[in-house]
């Protein structure tokens, strides 16, 4: 059965990306399209979007809340998949990122920005909007789209599937915004949007969507517990019969060491020696000394979630022993400063690049020996999958998608299926033990090559997960 799916998202690679949501918003629609579904994206027309096809205006209109907008159309680069851009210059045409300004401060009118986006999406579900193209399914993602099912709740509408990519970002706003947005008073209730005296866009999505998914089965279980539920565990428990976990896949074309144009030397599981060329290039990039021990890499947002502070606590000890690390990321100033200070203390051992660099991210995946991802929580995580595909076994905390994708040496597996190393407690001692275990394996060349090959052979594509989404859409349509 062919379905018309409107994929509602606040970012999509390569148009605009701040994290894994953008990766998924690119690769899942492609996978659905490969399964012959008619999928289209809709997102805000931020100034920072880069398109390879000039967006063309479709029509102008205004929302029920009174925002005038133009709807533009472009394509997901390299595909025929339409992308609708909601153009409201007053809200989206500004410097900085999609959620925050150049200094990382959230836009003060984010409630308005994403309420207006939801208003337009709700209008697009009507019959006459997109030259007769009316979606059968709305697939919403994260808090930025949380008001979509709220707005549609008492109108006839296509089923809404809402995906949680990260429960820690909820779109919580003060009562004043509730009034300014003119939201119905009945929504100010603990059973609706109200959340500890404020209100939450994410909660709107969770309460009013027809089905909720999150991006790994383990995270789907975790978020029903206070430790991971960010205050929404009760809401999620009440919807447990409509919540499931579907593991993210990766874009296996963009992330393929056999054909990656962004790395120094392509390679495959049969010729692992070629990977070394990438390690040399990575060392040169950061001015890292040649050594005999493993070179560890890390990429990502430098925030509490990612547990980078746990590695930082260990760095003085490990670097003194001769370990070598490279970090690429940006985020909290304190974490950035601590890393940069240590890089000055340990030249030749520690390389730190603050910023966002696509090419360097690929080189780190290819050139590091071990990838480190000690997240306190991780709904899915993309980087550990990229690293396994690049034969760079990850050291991860056993949580969320990390638990679902990495087969750990200390998880009872045998040598034939180990793809990485895990630890459980979110502290530096546990991470140290896992790193030492990885280093010990690294020193046994045959064992290490076996682990690299196991990791590279793993199937992380979208085929199976895209089919699970399809089955869920179909079940929703039947209901
Ligand atoms: P999250 O979405 O929580 O940030 P994920 O692991 O799901 O974490 O996805 C992060 C994505 O963003 C990956 O594709 C990763 O390579 C990319 N990324 C994160 N930080 C950087 C950076 N500083 N430079 C380049 N790519 C980055
Ligand atoms: C979020 C999560 C990350 C996940 C990504 C894509 O940003 O933090 O774990 O991989 O979304 O679903």
Short mmCIF file of C-alpha atoms and ligand atoms in Angstrom, two decimals:
data_model
loop_
_atom_site.label_atom_id
_atom_site.label_comp_id
_atom_site.label_asym_id
_atom_site.label_seq_id
_atom_site.Cartn_x
_atom_site.Cartn_y
_atom_site.Cartn_z
CA UNK A 1 0.00 0.00 0.00
CA UNK A 2 1.35 3.43 -0.91
CA UNK A 3 0.95 6.02 1.77
CA UNK A 4 1.30 9.76 1.72
CA UNK A 5 3.48 10.60 4.71
CA UNK A 6 4.18 14.13 5.88
CA UNK A 7 7.38 14.06 7.93
CA UNK A 8 7.37 17.05 10.27
CA UNK A 9 10.77 18.06 11.59
CA UNK A 10 12.75 21.05 12.82
CA UNK A 11 15.99 19.99 11.09
CA UNK A 12 17.14 17.72 8.26
CA UNK A 13 20.65 17.03 7.01
CA UNK A 14 22.10 18.48 4.77
CA UNK A 15 19.73 21.46 4.84
CA UNK A 16 20.28 22.22 8.51
CA UNK A 17 21.70 20.05 11.29
CA UNK A 18 22.38 20.39 14.99
CA UNK A 19 22.35 16.67 15.89
CA UNK A 20 21.10 13.19 15.18
CA UNK A 21 17.52 14.32 14.48
CA UNK A 22 18.80 15.87 11.25
CA UNK A 23 20.48 12.59 10.27
CA UNK A 24 17.25 10.68 10.87
CA UNK A 25 15.15 13.31 9.06
CA UNK A 26 17.29 12.75 6.01
CA UNK A 27 17.79 9.01 6.04
CA UNK A 28 14.40 7.74 7.23
CA UNK A 29 12.45 9.60 4.52
CA UNK A 30 14.90 8.24 1.94
CA UNK A 31 14.38 4.72 3.25
CA UNK A 32 10.59 5.16 3.17
CA UNK A 33 10.83 6.50 -0.33
CA UNK A 34 12.89 3.45 -1.32
CA UNK A 35 9.99 1.38 0.00
CA UNK A 36 7.87 3.28 -2.57
CA UNK A 37 6.08 5.49 -0.09
CA UNK A 38 5.18 9.07 -0.99
CA UNK A 39 7.01 10.89 1.80
CA UNK A 40 7.49 14.65 2.02
CA UNK A 41 9.14 16.83 4.64
CA UNK A 42 8.03 20.07 6.18
CA UNK A 43 10.25 22.35 8.26
CA UNK A 44 10.75 26.05 9.05
CA UNK A 45 12.58 28.19 6.48
CA UNK A 46 15.50 29.23 8.70
CA UNK A 47 17.99 31.64 7.20
CA UNK A 48 20.83 29.13 7.78
CA UNK A 49 19.28 26.47 5.52
CA UNK A 50 21.43 25.47 2.57
CA UNK A 51 19.63 24.00 -0.42
CA UNK A 52 20.97 22.90 -3.78
CA UNK A 53 17.66 23.75 -5.48
CA UNK A 54 16.32 27.25 -5.08
CA UNK A 55 13.07 27.04 -3.07
CA UNK A 56 10.07 28.04 -5.14
CA UNK A 57 7.00 29.68 -3.62
CA UNK A 58 3.80 27.60 -3.66
CA UNK A 59 1.29 29.88 -1.96
CA UNK A 60 0.81 32.51 0.73
CA UNK A 61 -1.67 32.32 3.56
CA UNK A 62 -2.03 33.00 7.26
CA UNK A 63 -2.58 30.84 10.33
CA UNK A 64 -5.51 30.89 12.73
CA UNK A 65 -3.23 32.65 15.22
CA UNK A 66 -2.63 35.40 12.65
CA UNK A 67 0.88 34.71 11.29
CA UNK A 68 1.25 35.35 7.58
CA UNK A 69 3.37 32.75 5.83
CA UNK A 70 4.56 31.59 2.45
CA UNK A 71 5.00 27.95 1.70
CA UNK A 72 8.12 27.22 -0.34
CA UNK A 73 9.15 23.96 -1.93
CA UNK A 74 12.59 22.50 -2.47
CA UNK A 75 13.97 18.94 -2.47
CA UNK A 76 16.02 16.86 -0.13
CA UNK A 77 19.41 17.16 -1.89
CA UNK A 78 20.20 14.23 -4.13
CA UNK A 79 16.60 12.96 -4.10
CA UNK A 80 13.21 13.77 -5.52
CA UNK A 81 11.71 14.01 -2.04
CA UNK A 82 9.82 17.33 -1.68
CA UNK A 83 10.65 19.53 1.28
CA UNK A 84 8.15 22.23 2.21
CA UNK A 85 9.62 25.25 3.94
CA UNK A 86 7.39 27.38 6.12
CA UNK A 87 8.54 30.92 5.49
CA UNK A 88 7.70 33.41 8.24
CA UNK A 89 10.60 35.89 8.04
CA UNK A 90 9.81 37.52 11.37
CA UNK A 91 10.25 34.15 13.11
CA UNK A 92 12.85 32.24 11.08
CA UNK A 93 14.86 34.66 8.97
CA UNK A 94 17.58 35.59 11.45
CA UNK A 95 21.25 34.80 12.01
CA UNK A 96 22.22 31.94 14.32
CA UNK A 97 20.80 28.43 14.58
CA UNK A 98 17.35 26.90 14.47
CA UNK A 99 16.75 27.08 18.24
CA UNK A 100 19.31 29.53 19.56
CA UNK A 101 21.34 32.60 18.58
CA UNK A 102 25.06 32.63 17.76
CA UNK A 103 25.86 32.64 21.48
CA UNK A 104 23.79 29.55 22.19
CA UNK A 105 20.97 31.48 23.91
CA UNK A 106 17.53 30.04 23.10
CA UNK A 107 15.46 32.38 20.95
CA UNK A 108 13.13 34.09 23.43
CA UNK A 109 10.15 33.56 21.11
CA UNK A 110 10.66 29.82 20.54
CA UNK A 111 7.11 29.14 21.81
CA UNK A 112 5.73 31.39 19.08
CA UNK A 113 8.16 30.09 16.45
CA UNK A 114 7.15 26.46 16.88
CA UNK A 115 3.47 27.12 17.57
CA UNK A 116 3.29 28.92 14.22
CA UNK A 117 5.09 26.02 12.57
CA UNK A 118 2.54 23.60 14.06
CA UNK A 119 -0.32 25.84 12.89
CA UNK A 120 0.91 25.67 9.31
CA UNK A 121 1.46 21.90 9.48
CA UNK A 122 -2.09 21.49 10.77
CA UNK A 123 -3.37 23.49 7.79
CA UNK A 124 -1.37 21.34 5.37
CA UNK A 125 -3.37 18.29 6.44
CA UNK A 126 -6.47 19.81 4.83
CA UNK A 127 -7.57 18.76 1.33
CA UNK A 128 -6.92 21.86 -0.76
CA UNK A 129 -3.48 22.91 0.39
CA UNK A 130 -0.78 21.00 -1.46
CA UNK A 131 -2.38 20.80 -4.90
CA UNK A 132 -4.61 18.03 -3.68
CA UNK A 133 -1.85 16.11 -1.90
CA UNK A 134 -3.35 15.21 1.46
CA UNK A 135 -1.23 13.23 3.90
CA UNK A 136 -2.46 9.87 5.21
CA UNK A 137 -0.02 10.03 8.12
CA UNK A 138 1.69 12.82 10.03
CA UNK A 139 5.04 11.82 11.48
CA UNK A 140 6.05 14.46 14.06
CA UNK A 141 9.43 14.65 15.78
CA UNK A 142 10.42 16.09 19.15
CA UNK A 143 8.99 19.02 21.07
CA UNK A 144 9.18 21.48 18.19
CA UNK A 145 6.28 19.58 16.59
CA UNK A 146 4.43 18.78 19.83
CA UNK A 147 1.58 21.22 19.24
CA UNK A 148 0.60 19.58 15.94
CA UNK A 149 -1.58 16.85 17.51
CA UNK A 150 -2.82 19.37 20.09
CA UNK A 151 -4.13 21.69 17.37
CA UNK A 152 -5.67 18.80 15.46
CA UNK A 153 -7.16 17.06 18.50
CA UNK A 154 -10.83 17.80 17.93
CA UNK A 155 -10.83 17.98 14.13
CA UNK A 156 -10.85 15.11 11.65
CA UNK A 157 -7.17 14.53 10.93
CA UNK A 158 -4.71 11.92 9.71
CA UNK A 159 -3.20 9.75 12.45
CA UNK A 160 -0.22 11.39 14.16
CA UNK A 161 2.83 9.37 15.07
CA UNK A 162 5.09 11.31 17.43
CA UNK A 163 8.74 10.32 17.80
CA UNK A 164 10.76 11.24 20.87
CA UNK A 165 14.40 11.77 19.93
CA UNK A 166 15.38 13.24 23.25
CA UNK A 167 13.06 13.62 26.22
CA UNK A 168 15.47 16.01 27.93
CA UNK A 169 14.51 18.82 25.55
CA UNK A 170 10.83 19.48 26.15
CA UNK A 171 9.97 22.97 25.00
CA UNK A 172 8.78 24.21 28.39
CA UNK A 173 7.39 27.75 28.50
CA UNK A 174 5.86 30.06 31.07
CA UNK A 175 2.11 30.60 31.54
CA UNK A 176 2.46 33.98 29.87
CA UNK A 177 3.21 32.24 26.56
CA UNK A 178 0.19 30.00 26.99
CA UNK A 179 -1.92 33.13 27.03
CA UNK A 180 -0.04 34.89 24.27
CA UNK A 181 -0.53 31.87 22.03
CA UNK A 182 -4.24 31.89 22.85
CA UNK A 183 -4.25 28.22 23.82
CA UNK A 184 -7.58 26.89 25.05
CA UNK A 185 -7.99 27.04 28.84
CA UNK A 186 -8.95 23.37 28.98
CA UNK A 187 -5.37 22.59 27.93
CA UNK A 188 -4.07 24.10 31.17
CA UNK A 189 -4.38 20.83 33.06
CA UNK A 190 -1.97 18.22 34.32
CA UNK A 191 -3.73 15.83 31.94
CA UNK A 192 -2.92 18.10 28.99
CA UNK A 193 -0.10 20.64 28.55
CA UNK A 194 0.45 21.98 32.05
CA UNK A 195 3.76 20.88 33.55
CA UNK A 196 4.70 21.99 37.07
CA UNK A 197 3.28 25.49 36.67
CA UNK A 198 4.53 25.96 33.11
CA UNK A 199 3.49 24.14 29.95
CA UNK A 200 5.31 21.71 27.72
CA UNK A 201 5.18 21.22 23.95
CA UNK A 202 6.64 17.74 24.35
CA UNK A 203 3.86 16.79 26.72
CA UNK A 204 1.34 17.95 24.12
CA UNK A 205 2.86 15.51 21.66
CA UNK A 206 2.83 12.68 24.18
CA UNK A 207 -0.75 13.23 25.33
CA UNK A 208 -2.42 13.85 21.97
CA UNK A 209 -0.49 11.77 19.42
CA UNK A 210 -2.12 8.57 18.20
CA UNK A 211 1.10 6.65 18.71
CA UNK A 212 4.45 7.44 20.30
CA UNK A 213 7.74 5.96 19.28
CA UNK A 214 11.22 6.58 20.51
CA UNK A 215 14.49 5.82 18.83
CA UNK A 216 15.54 2.61 20.59
CA UNK A 217 13.72 -0.17 22.46
CA UNK A 218 15.88 0.27 25.58
CA UNK A 219 15.17 4.01 25.75
CA UNK A 220 11.45 3.22 25.38
CA UNK A 221 11.70 1.22 28.62
CA UNK A 222 14.01 3.65 30.37
CA UNK A 223 11.80 6.71 29.93
CA UNK A 224 9.01 5.12 31.91
CA UNK A 225 11.29 5.36 34.97
CA UNK A 226 12.00 8.54 36.96
CA UNK A 227 15.74 8.28 36.29
CA UNK A 228 15.23 8.86 32.54
CA UNK A 229 11.67 10.18 32.31
CA UNK A 230 12.51 13.88 32.90
CA UNK A 231 9.26 14.27 34.86
CA UNK A 232 7.17 12.79 32.04
CA UNK A 233 7.44 9.16 33.16
CA UNK A 234 3.87 9.25 34.53
CA UNK A 235 2.45 10.50 31.22
CA UNK A 236 4.44 7.86 29.38
CA UNK A 237 3.28 5.10 31.72
CA UNK A 238 -0.30 6.13 31.09
CA UNK A 239 0.33 5.76 27.35
CA UNK A 240 2.46 2.62 27.60
CA UNK A 241 0.08 0.70 25.33
CA UNK A 242 0.77 3.25 22.57
CA UNK A 243 4.52 3.57 22.95
CA UNK A 244 7.21 1.56 21.22
CA UNK A 245 10.91 1.77 20.42
CA UNK A 246 12.19 1.60 16.83
CA UNK A 247 15.94 1.75 16.50
CA UNK A 248 17.38 4.40 14.20
CA UNK A 249 19.31 3.30 11.18
CA UNK A 250 22.16 5.20 9.56
CA UNK A 251 22.77 6.53 6.08
CA UNK A 252 25.03 3.74 4.86
CA UNK A 253 25.96 5.67 1.71
CA UNK A 254 27.23 8.80 3.44
CA UNK A 255 28.92 6.73 6.14
CA UNK A 256 30.83 4.10 4.23
CA UNK A 257 34.59 3.70 4.68
CA UNK A 258 34.79 2.02 1.25
CA UNK A 259 33.63 5.13 -0.60
CA UNK A 260 33.85 8.07 1.81
CA UNK A 261 35.25 11.11 -0.04
CA UNK A 262 35.76 12.94 3.27
CA UNK A 263 38.49 10.64 4.62
CA UNK A 264 42.18 10.37 3.73
CA UNK A 265 42.04 6.77 2.49
CA UNK A 266 39.07 4.52 1.81
CA UNK A 267 39.27 0.97 3.22
CA UNK A 268 37.29 -2.17 3.86
CA UNK A 269 37.18 -5.05 6.32
CA UNK A 270 39.55 -7.13 4.17
CA UNK A 271 42.27 -4.49 4.07
CA UNK A 272 42.33 -2.93 7.50
CA UNK A 273 45.90 -1.70 7.06
CA UNK A 274 44.53 1.12 4.86
CA UNK A 275 42.72 2.50 7.90
CA UNK A 276 46.12 3.55 9.27
CA UNK A 277 46.47 6.21 6.62
CA UNK A 278 43.49 7.88 8.26
CA UNK A 279 45.05 7.61 11.70
CA UNK A 280 48.19 9.29 10.39
CA UNK A 281 46.12 12.06 8.80
CA UNK A 282 44.15 12.52 12.01
CA UNK A 283 47.36 12.71 14.07
CA UNK A 284 48.76 15.28 11.66
CA UNK A 285 45.59 17.33 11.85
CA UNK A 286 45.81 17.57 15.63
CA UNK A 287 49.60 17.45 15.95
CA UNK A 288 49.35 14.19 17.89
CA UNK A 289 52.52 12.14 18.47
CA UNK A 290 52.94 8.71 16.96
CA UNK A 291 52.48 6.13 19.72
CA UNK A 292 51.89 2.47 20.29
CA UNK A 293 48.72 2.65 22.37
CA UNK A 294 45.26 3.34 21.00
CA UNK A 295 44.15 6.74 19.73
CA UNK A 296 40.71 7.54 21.18
CA UNK A 297 38.21 9.79 19.43
CA UNK A 298 35.05 11.56 20.49
CA UNK A 299 32.55 13.68 18.55
CA UNK A 300 29.43 15.37 19.79
CA UNK A 301 27.62 18.03 21.69
CA UNK A 302 29.62 18.88 24.80
CA UNK A 303 26.76 18.62 27.28
CA UNK A 304 26.00 16.73 30.49
CA UNK A 305 24.04 14.07 28.57
CA UNK A 306 27.15 12.92 26.73
CA UNK A 307 29.22 12.28 29.89
CA UNK A 308 32.27 14.10 28.49
CA UNK A 309 33.06 15.31 32.01
CA UNK A 310 33.63 11.66 32.97
CA UNK A 311 36.41 11.40 30.39
CA UNK A 312 37.79 14.80 31.37
CA UNK A 313 38.18 13.55 34.95
CA UNK A 314 40.33 10.70 33.65
CA UNK A 315 42.35 12.62 31.08
CA UNK A 316 45.25 13.85 33.27
CA UNK A 317 45.90 10.29 34.44
CA UNK A 318 45.52 8.62 31.04
CA UNK A 319 47.44 11.27 29.08
CA UNK A 320 50.30 11.04 31.56
CA UNK A 321 50.40 7.30 30.90
CA UNK A 322 50.71 8.02 27.17
CA UNK A 323 47.13 7.63 25.98
CA UNK A 324 46.12 9.90 23.08
CA UNK A 325 42.71 11.50 22.61
CA UNK A 326 41.04 13.76 20.06
CA UNK A 327 37.77 15.62 20.64
CA UNK A 328 35.48 17.42 18.22
CA UNK A 329 32.43 19.22 19.53
CA UNK A 330 30.87 22.27 21.00
CA UNK A 331 28.47 23.01 23.78
CA UNK A 332 28.74 24.09 27.41
CA UNK A 333 31.47 26.66 27.93
CA UNK A 334 32.77 24.96 31.06
CA UNK A 335 33.34 21.65 29.26
CA UNK A 336 34.89 23.42 26.26
CA UNK A 337 37.27 25.34 28.55
CA UNK A 338 38.33 22.30 30.55
CA UNK A 339 39.15 20.41 27.34
CA UNK A 340 41.08 23.34 25.86
CA UNK A 341 43.06 23.82 29.10
CA UNK A 342 44.07 20.17 29.12
CA UNK A 343 45.00 20.34 25.42
CA UNK A 344 47.47 23.12 26.31
CA UNK A 345 48.89 21.02 29.15
CA UNK A 346 49.26 17.90 27.01
CA UNK A 347 50.35 18.95 23.53
CA UNK A 348 50.96 16.01 21.25
CA UNK A 349 48.68 13.79 23.32
CA UNK A 350 45.36 15.60 23.35
CA UNK A 351 43.76 17.32 20.36
CA UNK A 352 40.63 19.43 20.81
CA UNK A 353 38.65 21.19 18.12
CA UNK A 354 35.71 23.27 19.25
CA UNK A 355 33.16 23.69 16.48
CA UNK A 356 31.15 21.74 13.99
CA UNK A 357 33.06 20.08 11.14
CA UNK A 358 31.55 17.44 8.94
CA UNK A 359 34.79 16.38 7.27
CA UNK A 360 36.74 16.13 10.51
CA UNK A 361 33.93 14.04 12.02
CA UNK A 362 34.38 11.51 9.21
CA UNK A 363 38.16 11.52 9.65
CA UNK A 364 37.84 10.87 13.39
CA UNK A 365 35.48 7.93 12.80
CA UNK A 366 37.97 6.53 10.30
CA UNK A 367 41.24 7.47 11.98
CA UNK A 368 40.68 6.76 15.67
CA UNK A 369 41.29 3.28 17.07
CA UNK A 370 38.60 3.54 19.75
CA UNK A 371 35.52 5.74 19.82
CA UNK A 372 34.44 6.95 23.28
CA UNK A 373 30.79 7.68 24.05
CA UNK A 374 30.13 7.54 27.80
CA UNK A 375 26.63 9.08 27.65
CA UNK A 376 24.61 9.30 30.84
CA UNK A 377 21.60 8.67 28.65
CA UNK A 378 21.39 8.19 24.90
CA UNK A 379 18.04 7.79 23.16
CA UNK A 380 19.78 6.16 20.21
CA UNK A 381 23.09 7.77 19.29
CA UNK A 382 24.42 7.79 15.74
CA UNK A 383 28.15 8.09 16.29
CA UNK A 384 28.64 4.65 17.84
CA UNK A 385 27.03 3.14 14.74
CA UNK A 386 29.22 5.21 12.44
CA UNK A 387 32.28 4.18 14.42
CA UNK A 388 31.46 0.48 14.23
CA UNK A 389 30.93 0.78 10.49
CA UNK A 390 34.37 2.38 10.28
CA UNK A 391 36.01 -0.40 12.29
CA UNK A 392 36.54 1.87 15.29
CA UNK A 393 35.11 -0.11 18.23
CA UNK A 394 33.26 2.11 20.70
CA UNK A 395 33.48 2.27 24.48
CA UNK A 396 29.97 3.17 25.63
CA UNK A 397 27.77 3.32 28.67
CA UNK A 398 25.17 0.56 28.50
CA UNK A 399 22.10 2.77 28.10
CA UNK A 400 19.45 3.52 25.47
CA UNK A 401 20.51 2.97 21.90
CA UNK A 402 24.10 2.33 22.96
CA UNK A 403 22.92 -0.80 24.77
CA UNK A 404 20.89 -1.84 21.72
CA UNK A 405 23.64 -1.40 19.12
CA UNK A 406 26.95 -2.35 20.75
CA UNK A 407 27.71 -6.01 21.56
CA UNK A 408 30.00 -5.69 24.52
CA UNK A 409 33.07 -7.66 25.36
CA UNK A 410 31.87 -7.69 28.96
CA UNK A 411 28.27 -8.44 28.02
CA UNK A 412 28.69 -12.21 27.86
CA UNK A 413 29.27 -12.32 24.09
CA UNK A 414 32.06 -14.40 22.64
CA UNK A 415 34.86 -13.16 20.40
CA UNK A 416 32.79 -13.79 17.30
CA UNK A 417 30.24 -11.09 17.95
CA UNK A 418 31.93 -8.48 20.14
CA UNK A 419 31.82 -5.03 18.58
CA UNK A 420 32.75 -2.78 21.51
CA UNK A 421 33.06 -2.26 25.27
CA UNK A 422 30.47 -1.19 27.84
CA UNK A 423 30.19 0.02 31.40
CA UNK A 424 27.15 0.51 33.58
CA UNK A 425 27.64 3.04 36.34
CA UNK A 426 27.87 6.64 35.12
CA UNK A 427 31.17 7.41 36.81
CA UNK A 428 34.82 7.79 35.89
CA UNK A 429 35.93 4.54 37.59
CA UNK A 430 33.56 2.45 35.51
CA UNK A 431 34.61 4.26 32.34
CA UNK A 432 38.29 3.78 33.22
CA UNK A 433 37.77 0.04 33.63
CA UNK A 434 36.07 -0.21 30.22
CA UNK A 435 38.80 1.86 28.55
CA UNK A 436 41.51 -0.33 30.07
CA UNK A 437 39.73 -3.42 28.91
CA UNK A 438 39.54 -1.98 25.40
CA UNK A 439 43.26 -1.08 25.50
CA UNK A 440 44.12 -4.60 26.59
CA UNK A 441 42.22 -6.05 23.65
CA UNK A 442 43.85 -3.49 21.38
CA UNK A 443 47.27 -4.79 22.32
CA UNK A 444 46.29 -8.26 21.08
CA UNK A 445 46.38 -7.59 17.37
CA UNK A 446 44.44 -10.62 16.20
CA UNK A 447 41.72 -10.18 18.76
CA UNK A 448 41.42 -6.49 17.90
CA UNK A 449 41.14 -7.14 14.19
CA UNK A 450 38.41 -9.64 14.90
CA UNK A 451 36.48 -7.01 16.88
CA UNK A 452 36.98 -4.44 14.12
CA UNK A 453 35.67 -6.86 11.52
CA UNK A 454 32.68 -7.84 13.67
CA UNK A 455 31.82 -4.16 14.02
CA UNK A 456 32.22 -3.44 10.31
CA UNK A 457 30.01 -6.36 9.36
CA UNK A 458 27.10 -5.16 11.50
CA UNK A 459 24.01 -4.09 9.60
CA UNK A 460 22.95 -0.59 10.68
CA UNK A 461 20.96 0.42 7.62
CA UNK A 462 17.33 1.53 7.71
CA UNK A 463 15.76 -1.42 5.99
CA UNK A 464 14.34 -3.15 9.04
CA UNK A 465 13.43 0.00 10.99
CA UNK A 466 11.78 1.71 8.02
CA UNK A 467 9.60 -1.38 7.66
CA UNK A 468 8.69 -1.16 11.33
CA UNK A 469 7.58 2.46 10.84
CA UNK A 470 5.56 1.41 7.81
CA UNK A 471 3.85 -1.35 9.76
CA UNK A 472 3.02 1.17 12.49
CA UNK A 473 1.62 3.72 10.00
CA UNK A 474 -0.52 0.97 8.46
CA UNK A 475 -1.80 -0.16 11.83
CA UNK A 476 -2.74 3.44 12.66
CA UNK A 477 -4.57 3.84 9.38
CA UNK A 478 -6.56 0.68 10.00
CA UNK A 479 -7.73 1.85 13.42
P1 LIG B 1 22.73 13.96 19.39
O1 LIG B 1 21.65 14.00 18.38
O2 LIG B 1 22.27 13.71 20.77
O3 LIG B 1 23.61 15.16 19.33
P2 LIG B 1 23.72 11.66 17.88
O4 LIG B 1 24.85 10.73 18.14
O5 LIG B 1 22.41 11.05 17.64
O6 LIG B 1 23.68 12.70 19.07
O7 LIG B 1 24.01 12.51 16.57
C1 LIG B 1 24.95 13.50 16.49
C2 LIG B 1 25.22 13.78 15.04
O8 LIG B 1 25.82 15.05 14.92
C3 LIG B 1 26.18 12.81 14.41
O9 LIG B 1 25.93 12.73 13.02
C4 LIG B 1 27.52 13.49 14.67
O10 LIG B 1 28.51 13.07 13.78
C5 LIG B 1 27.16 14.92 14.46
N1 LIG B 1 27.98 15.86 15.20
C6 LIG B 1 27.83 16.22 16.49
N2 LIG B 1 28.75 17.15 16.83
C7 LIG B 1 29.48 17.37 15.73
C8 LIG B 1 30.58 18.23 15.42
N3 LIG B 1 31.09 19.03 16.35
N4 LIG B 1 31.07 18.21 14.18
C9 LIG B 1 30.54 17.39 13.24
N5 LIG B 1 29.52 16.56 13.47
C10 LIG B 1 28.99 16.55 14.68
C1 LIG B 2 18.66 12.84 19.81
C2 LIG B 2 19.36 11.90 20.76
C3 LIG B 2 20.22 10.89 20.05
C4 LIG B 2 19.53 10.31 18.84
C5 LIG B 2 19.07 11.43 17.93
C6 LIG B 2 18.35 10.92 16.68
O1 LIG B 2 19.38 13.97 19.51
O2 LIG B 2 20.12 12.60 21.73
O3 LIG B 2 20.53 9.84 20.95
O4 LIG B 2 20.41 9.48 18.14
O5 LIG B 2 18.18 12.25 18.61
O6 LIG B 2 17.22 10.15 16.99
#
